[in-house]
Short mmCIF file of C-alpha atoms in Angstrom, two decimals:
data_model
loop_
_atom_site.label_atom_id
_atom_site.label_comp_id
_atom_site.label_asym_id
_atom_site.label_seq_id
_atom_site.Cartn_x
_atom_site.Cartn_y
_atom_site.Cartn_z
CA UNK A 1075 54.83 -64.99 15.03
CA UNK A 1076 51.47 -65.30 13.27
CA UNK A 1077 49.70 -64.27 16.35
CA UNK A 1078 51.87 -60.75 16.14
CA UNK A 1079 51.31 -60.14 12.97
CA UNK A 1080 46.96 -60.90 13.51
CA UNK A 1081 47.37 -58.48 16.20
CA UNK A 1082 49.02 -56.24 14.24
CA UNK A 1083 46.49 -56.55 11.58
CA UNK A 1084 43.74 -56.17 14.01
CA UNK A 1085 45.40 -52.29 15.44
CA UNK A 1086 45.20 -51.51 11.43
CA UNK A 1087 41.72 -51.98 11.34
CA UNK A 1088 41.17 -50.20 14.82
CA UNK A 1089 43.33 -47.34 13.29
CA UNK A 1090 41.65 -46.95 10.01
CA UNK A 1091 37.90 -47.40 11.70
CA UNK A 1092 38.76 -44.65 13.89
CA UNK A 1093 40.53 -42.36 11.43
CA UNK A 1094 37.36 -43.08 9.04
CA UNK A 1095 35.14 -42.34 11.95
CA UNK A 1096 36.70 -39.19 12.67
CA UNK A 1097 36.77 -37.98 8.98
CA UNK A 1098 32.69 -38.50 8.55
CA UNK A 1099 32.39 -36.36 11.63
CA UNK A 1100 33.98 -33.07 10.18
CA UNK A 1101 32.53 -33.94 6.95
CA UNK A 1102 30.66 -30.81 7.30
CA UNK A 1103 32.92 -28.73 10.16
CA UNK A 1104 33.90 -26.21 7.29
CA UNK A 1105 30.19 -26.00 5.50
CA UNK A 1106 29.38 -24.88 9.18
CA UNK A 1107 31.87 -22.48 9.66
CA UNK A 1108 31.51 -20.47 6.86
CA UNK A 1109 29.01 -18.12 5.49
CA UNK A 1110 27.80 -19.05 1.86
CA UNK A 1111 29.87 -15.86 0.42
CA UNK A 1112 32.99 -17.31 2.34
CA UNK A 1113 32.57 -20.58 1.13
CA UNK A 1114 32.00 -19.57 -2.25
CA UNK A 1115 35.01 -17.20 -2.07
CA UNK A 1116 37.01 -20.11 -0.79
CA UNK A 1117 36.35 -22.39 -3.29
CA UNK A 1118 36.67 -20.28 -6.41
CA UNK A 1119 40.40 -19.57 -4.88
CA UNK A 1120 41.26 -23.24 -4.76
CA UNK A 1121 39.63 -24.30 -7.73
CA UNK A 1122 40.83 -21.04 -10.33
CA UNK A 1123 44.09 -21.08 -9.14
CA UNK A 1124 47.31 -22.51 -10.19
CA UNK A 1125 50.63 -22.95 -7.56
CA UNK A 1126 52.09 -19.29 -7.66
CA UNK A 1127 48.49 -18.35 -7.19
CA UNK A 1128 47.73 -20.00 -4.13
CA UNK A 1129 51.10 -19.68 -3.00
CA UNK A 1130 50.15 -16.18 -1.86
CA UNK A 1131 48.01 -17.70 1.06
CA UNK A 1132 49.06 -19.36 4.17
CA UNK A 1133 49.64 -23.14 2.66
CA UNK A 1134 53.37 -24.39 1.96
CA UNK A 1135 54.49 -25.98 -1.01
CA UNK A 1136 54.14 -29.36 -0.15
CA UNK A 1137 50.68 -28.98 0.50
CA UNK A 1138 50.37 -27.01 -2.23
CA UNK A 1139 51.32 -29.97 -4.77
CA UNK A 1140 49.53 -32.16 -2.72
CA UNK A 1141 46.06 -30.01 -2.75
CA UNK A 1142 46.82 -29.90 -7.02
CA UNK A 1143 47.41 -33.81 -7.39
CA UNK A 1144 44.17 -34.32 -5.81
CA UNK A 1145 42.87 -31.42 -8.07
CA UNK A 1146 44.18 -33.13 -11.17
CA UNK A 1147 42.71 -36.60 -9.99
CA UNK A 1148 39.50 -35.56 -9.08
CA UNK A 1149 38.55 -32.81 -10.88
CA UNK A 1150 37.24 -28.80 -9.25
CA UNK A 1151 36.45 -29.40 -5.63
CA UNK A 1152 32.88 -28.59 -4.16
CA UNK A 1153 33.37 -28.84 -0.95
CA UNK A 1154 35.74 -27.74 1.46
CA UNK A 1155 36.09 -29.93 3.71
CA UNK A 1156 37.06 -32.21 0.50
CA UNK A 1157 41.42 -31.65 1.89
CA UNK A 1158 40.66 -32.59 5.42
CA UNK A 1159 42.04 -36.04 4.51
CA UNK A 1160 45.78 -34.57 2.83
CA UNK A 1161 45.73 -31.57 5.56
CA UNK A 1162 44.06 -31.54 8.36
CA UNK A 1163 41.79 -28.89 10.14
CA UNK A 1164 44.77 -27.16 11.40
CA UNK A 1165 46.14 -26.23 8.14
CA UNK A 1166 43.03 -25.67 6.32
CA UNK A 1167 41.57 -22.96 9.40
CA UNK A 1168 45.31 -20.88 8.35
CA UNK A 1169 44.77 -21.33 4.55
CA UNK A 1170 41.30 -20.63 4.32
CA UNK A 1171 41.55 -17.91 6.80
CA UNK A 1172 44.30 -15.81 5.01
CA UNK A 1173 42.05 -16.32 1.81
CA UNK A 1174 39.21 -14.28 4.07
CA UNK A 1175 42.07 -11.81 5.50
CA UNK A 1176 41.57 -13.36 9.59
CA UNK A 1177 44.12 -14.33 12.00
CA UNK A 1178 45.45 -17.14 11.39
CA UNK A 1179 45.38 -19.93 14.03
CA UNK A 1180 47.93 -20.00 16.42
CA UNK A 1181 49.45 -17.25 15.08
CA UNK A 1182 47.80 -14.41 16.69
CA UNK A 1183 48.36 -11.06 13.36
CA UNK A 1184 51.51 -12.82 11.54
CA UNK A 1185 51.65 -9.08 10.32
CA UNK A 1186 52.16 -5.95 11.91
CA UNK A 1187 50.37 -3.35 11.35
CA UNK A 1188 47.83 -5.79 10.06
CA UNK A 1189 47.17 -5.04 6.15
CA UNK A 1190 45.59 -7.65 4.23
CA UNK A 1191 46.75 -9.86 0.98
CA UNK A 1192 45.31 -7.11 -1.78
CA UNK A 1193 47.16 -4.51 0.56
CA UNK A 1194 50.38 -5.89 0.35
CA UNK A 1195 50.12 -6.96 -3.24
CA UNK A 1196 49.28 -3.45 -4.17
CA UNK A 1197 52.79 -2.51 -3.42
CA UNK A 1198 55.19 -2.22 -6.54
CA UNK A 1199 58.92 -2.09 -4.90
CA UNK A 1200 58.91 -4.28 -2.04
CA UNK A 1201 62.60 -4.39 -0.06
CA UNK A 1202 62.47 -7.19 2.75
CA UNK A 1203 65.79 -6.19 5.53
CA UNK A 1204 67.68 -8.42 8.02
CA UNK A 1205 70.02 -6.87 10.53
CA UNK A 1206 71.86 -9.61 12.18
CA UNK A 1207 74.54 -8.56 14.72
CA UNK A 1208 77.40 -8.73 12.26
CA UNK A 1209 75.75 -7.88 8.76
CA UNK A 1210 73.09 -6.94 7.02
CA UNK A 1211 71.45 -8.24 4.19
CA UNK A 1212 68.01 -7.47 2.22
CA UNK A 1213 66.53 -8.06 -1.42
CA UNK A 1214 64.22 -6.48 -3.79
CA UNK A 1215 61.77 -7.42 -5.76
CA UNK A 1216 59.38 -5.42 -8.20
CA UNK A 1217 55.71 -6.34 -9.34
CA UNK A 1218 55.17 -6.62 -12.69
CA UNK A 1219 51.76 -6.35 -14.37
CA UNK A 1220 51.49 -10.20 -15.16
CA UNK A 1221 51.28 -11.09 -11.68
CA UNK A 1222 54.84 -12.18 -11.85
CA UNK A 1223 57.57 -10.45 -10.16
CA UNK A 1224 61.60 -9.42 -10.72
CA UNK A 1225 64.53 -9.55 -8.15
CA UNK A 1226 65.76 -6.28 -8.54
CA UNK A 1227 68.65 -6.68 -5.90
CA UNK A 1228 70.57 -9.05 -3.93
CA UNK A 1229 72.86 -7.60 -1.15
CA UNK A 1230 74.94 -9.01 2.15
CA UNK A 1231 77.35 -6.61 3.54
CA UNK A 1232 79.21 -7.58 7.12
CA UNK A 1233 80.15 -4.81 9.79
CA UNK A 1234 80.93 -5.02 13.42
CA UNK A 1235 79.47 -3.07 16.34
CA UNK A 1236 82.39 -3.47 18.88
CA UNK A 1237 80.64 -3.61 22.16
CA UNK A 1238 79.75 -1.36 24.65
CA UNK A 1239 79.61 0.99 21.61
CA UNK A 1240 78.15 4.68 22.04
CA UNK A 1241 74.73 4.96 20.81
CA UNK A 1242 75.99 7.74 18.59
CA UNK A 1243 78.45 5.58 17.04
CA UNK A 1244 75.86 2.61 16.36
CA UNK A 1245 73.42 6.01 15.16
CA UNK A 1246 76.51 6.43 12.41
CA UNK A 1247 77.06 3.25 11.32
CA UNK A 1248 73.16 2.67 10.77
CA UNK A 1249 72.53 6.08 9.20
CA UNK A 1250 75.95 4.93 6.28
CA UNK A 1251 73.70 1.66 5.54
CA UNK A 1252 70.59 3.26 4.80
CA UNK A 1253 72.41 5.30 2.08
CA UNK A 1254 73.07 1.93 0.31
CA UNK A 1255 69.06 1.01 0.60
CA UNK A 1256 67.26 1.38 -2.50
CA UNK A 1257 64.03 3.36 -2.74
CA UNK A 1258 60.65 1.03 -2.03
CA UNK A 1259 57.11 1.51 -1.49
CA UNK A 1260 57.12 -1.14 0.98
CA UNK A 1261 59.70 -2.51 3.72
CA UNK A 1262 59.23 -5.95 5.61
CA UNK A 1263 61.14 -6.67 8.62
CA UNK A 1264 61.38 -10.31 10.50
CA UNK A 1265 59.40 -10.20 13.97
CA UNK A 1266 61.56 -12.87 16.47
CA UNK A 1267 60.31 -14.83 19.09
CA UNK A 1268 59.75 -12.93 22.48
CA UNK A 1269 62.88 -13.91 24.71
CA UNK A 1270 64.99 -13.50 27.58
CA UNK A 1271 68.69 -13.47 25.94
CA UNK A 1272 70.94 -15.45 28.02
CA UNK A 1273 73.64 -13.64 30.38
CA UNK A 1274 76.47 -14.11 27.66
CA UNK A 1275 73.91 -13.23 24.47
CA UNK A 1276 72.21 -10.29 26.56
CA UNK A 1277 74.95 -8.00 24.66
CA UNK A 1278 74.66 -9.02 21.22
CA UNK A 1279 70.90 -8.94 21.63
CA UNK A 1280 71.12 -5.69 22.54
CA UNK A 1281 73.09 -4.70 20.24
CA UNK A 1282 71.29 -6.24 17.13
CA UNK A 1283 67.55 -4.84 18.15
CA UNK A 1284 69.33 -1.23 18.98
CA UNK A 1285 71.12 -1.53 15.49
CA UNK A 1286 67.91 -2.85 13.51
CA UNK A 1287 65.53 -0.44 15.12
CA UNK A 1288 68.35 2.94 14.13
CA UNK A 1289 68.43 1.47 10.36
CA UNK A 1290 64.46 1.87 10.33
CA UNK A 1291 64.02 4.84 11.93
CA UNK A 1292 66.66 6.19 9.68
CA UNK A 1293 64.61 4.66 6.64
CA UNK A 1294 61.20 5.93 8.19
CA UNK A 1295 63.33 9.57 8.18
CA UNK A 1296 63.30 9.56 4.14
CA UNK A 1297 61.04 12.65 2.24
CA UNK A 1298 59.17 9.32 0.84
CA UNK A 1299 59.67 6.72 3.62
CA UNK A 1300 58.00 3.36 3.02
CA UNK A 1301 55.16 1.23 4.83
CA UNK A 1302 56.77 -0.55 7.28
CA UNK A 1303 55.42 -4.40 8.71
CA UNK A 1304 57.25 -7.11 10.06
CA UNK A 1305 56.36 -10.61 9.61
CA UNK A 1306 56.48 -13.18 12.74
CA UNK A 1307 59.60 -15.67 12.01
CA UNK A 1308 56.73 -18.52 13.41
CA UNK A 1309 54.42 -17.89 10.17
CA UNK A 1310 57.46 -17.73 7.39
CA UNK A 1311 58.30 -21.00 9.24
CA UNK A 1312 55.37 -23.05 8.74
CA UNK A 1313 54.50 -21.18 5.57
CA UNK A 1314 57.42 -23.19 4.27
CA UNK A 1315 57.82 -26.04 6.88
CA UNK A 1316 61.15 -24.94 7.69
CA UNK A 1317 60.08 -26.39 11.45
CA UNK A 1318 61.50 -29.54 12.81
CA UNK A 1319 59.88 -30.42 16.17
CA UNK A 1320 60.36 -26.49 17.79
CA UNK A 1321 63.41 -25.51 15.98
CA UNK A 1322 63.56 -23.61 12.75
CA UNK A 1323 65.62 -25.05 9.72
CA UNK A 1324 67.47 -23.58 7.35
CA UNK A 1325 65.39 -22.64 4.33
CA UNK A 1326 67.91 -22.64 1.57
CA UNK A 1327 67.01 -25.22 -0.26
CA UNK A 1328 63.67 -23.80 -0.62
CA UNK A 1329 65.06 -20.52 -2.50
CA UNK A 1330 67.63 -22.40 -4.34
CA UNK A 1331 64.60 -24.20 -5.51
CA UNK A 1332 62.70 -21.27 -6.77
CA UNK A 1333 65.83 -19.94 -8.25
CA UNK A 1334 65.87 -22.90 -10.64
CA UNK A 1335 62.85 -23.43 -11.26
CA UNK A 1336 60.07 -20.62 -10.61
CA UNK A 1337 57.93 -19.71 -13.75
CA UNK A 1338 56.98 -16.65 -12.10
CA UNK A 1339 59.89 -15.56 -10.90
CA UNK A 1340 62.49 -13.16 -13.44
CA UNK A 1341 66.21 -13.01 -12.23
CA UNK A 1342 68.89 -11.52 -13.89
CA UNK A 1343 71.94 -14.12 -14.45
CA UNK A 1344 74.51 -11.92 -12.56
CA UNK A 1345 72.16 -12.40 -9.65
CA UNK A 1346 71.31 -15.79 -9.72
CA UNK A 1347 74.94 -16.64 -9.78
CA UNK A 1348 75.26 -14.03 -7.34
CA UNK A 1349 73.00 -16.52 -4.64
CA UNK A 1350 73.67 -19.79 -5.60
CA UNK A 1351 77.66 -19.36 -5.87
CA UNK A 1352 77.57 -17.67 -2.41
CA UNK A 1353 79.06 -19.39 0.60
CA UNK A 1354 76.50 -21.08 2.99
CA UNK A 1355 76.18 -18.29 5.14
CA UNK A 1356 75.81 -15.33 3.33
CA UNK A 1357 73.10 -17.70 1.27
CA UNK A 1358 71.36 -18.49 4.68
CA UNK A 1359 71.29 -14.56 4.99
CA UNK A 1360 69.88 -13.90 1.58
CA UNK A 1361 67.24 -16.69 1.82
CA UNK A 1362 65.59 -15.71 5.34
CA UNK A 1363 65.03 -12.30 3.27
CA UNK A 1364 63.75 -14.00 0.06
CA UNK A 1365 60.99 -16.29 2.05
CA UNK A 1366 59.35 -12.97 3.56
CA UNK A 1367 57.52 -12.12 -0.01
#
């Protein structure tokens, strides 16, 4: 028994000689990788900025607490390769790239057509829309001048495409829903993974990207239509580590969070009790459109 546990002891050491090995390596991979006006950029973002503020880059909330702890112990950071040890390279090459506006890693353009942070921030009205092949669901938020911003709207409304419906009919349906849309300066759709539907899902696939791309055409038809992107599912995922091995979670908890909590965040009471008295799946609706902003 106490030669297990010396053993054990010993693949401690290993571990931590290695780990500590590897960390004075990239000691400098970020000071490298940067030019001195990125670096500088970088750090005045990290170090000037409190959680809703850096919650606008690519970095979840967990990390975000984590990278503020640290903050709090240690005081402003001066270098950036400072998180490697609470992050990782990984994470760092997305957060400090969407604080520089480039692709993030792994990712490809999260965004299409690609606009960058100050882009999309310039936008007052912002509506983000889900068409599922049953319902349809989409919130709205509005910018205010404090950098904080209001939920205008909460909506889920079910319908039914029968299948093997005519085009025309779907065309109908589609063009009734946009009436209920509110006006927006800016409209952000979720992009799905690339797929082949299975044989007995082929239809309802179908059905739901015919039906999604009628409602924005019919939106894009308005005398003021809005900017339209779409975001890739992948990025809102590990924005808010909603991953578990390959398969996306439910985020719920995430928004019900927010909606309790959030400083920055003004809701009127009808609509918070609106969300959080809602049954589990119109809530899983409302959320996926909530974690797009």
């Amino acid at each position: 028994m106490l030669s297990n546990f010396s053993q054990f002891v010993r693949q401690i050491t290993k571990f931590r000689e290695i780990r500590l090995f590897r960390l004075q390596n990239l000691r400098y991979f970020f000071e490298e990788k940067y030019n001195t006006e990125e670096f500088e950029k970088i750090l005045k973002i990290i170090n000037e900025n409190d959680k809703d503020g850096l919650k606008r880059y690519i970095i979840s909330y967990k990390r975000v607490g984590e990278l503020l702890r640290l903050k709090t112990e240690k005081g402003s950071f001066s270098h950036l390769d400072d998180l490697i040890p609470i992050m990782g390279v990984k994470v760092l090459e997305k957060f400090y790239g969407s604080m520089l506006d480039k692709k993030s890693l792994g990712l490809g353009n999260p965004i299409v057509p690609s606009l960058s942070i100050d882009q999309i921030s310039s936008f007052e009205r912002v509506l983000s829309l889900n068409v599922s092949g049953n319902c349809l669901s989409w919130s709205l938020i509005r910018r205010l001048k404090d950098d904080s911003v209001k939920l205008e709207a909460l909506y889920y409304k079910p319908f039914a495409i029968l299948q093997k419906s005519h085009f025309l009919v779907v065309l109908s349906q589609m063009t009734d829903l946009a009436q209920e849309l509110p006006t927006c300066d800016l409209c952000v759709c979720e992009e799905f993974p690339s797929q082949v539907p299975s044989t007995n899902m082929f239809s309802y696939f179908l059905q739901t990207t015919q039906a999604r791309s009628m409602l924005l055409a019919v939106l894009a038809s308005r005398p003021a239509p809005p900017k339209m992107i779409s975001i890739k599912t992948v990025a809102i995922a590990k924005t808010f580590n909603t991953y578990v091995g390959s398969e996306k979670v439910s985020g719920q908890h995430i928004v019900d969070t927010m909606f309790e909590t959030s400083d920055n965040l003004e809701i009127e009471t009808k609509l918070r009790y609106y969300y959080l008295d809602s049954e589990s799946e119109v809530k899983e609706h409302l959320s996926n459109t909530f974690l797009r902003y």
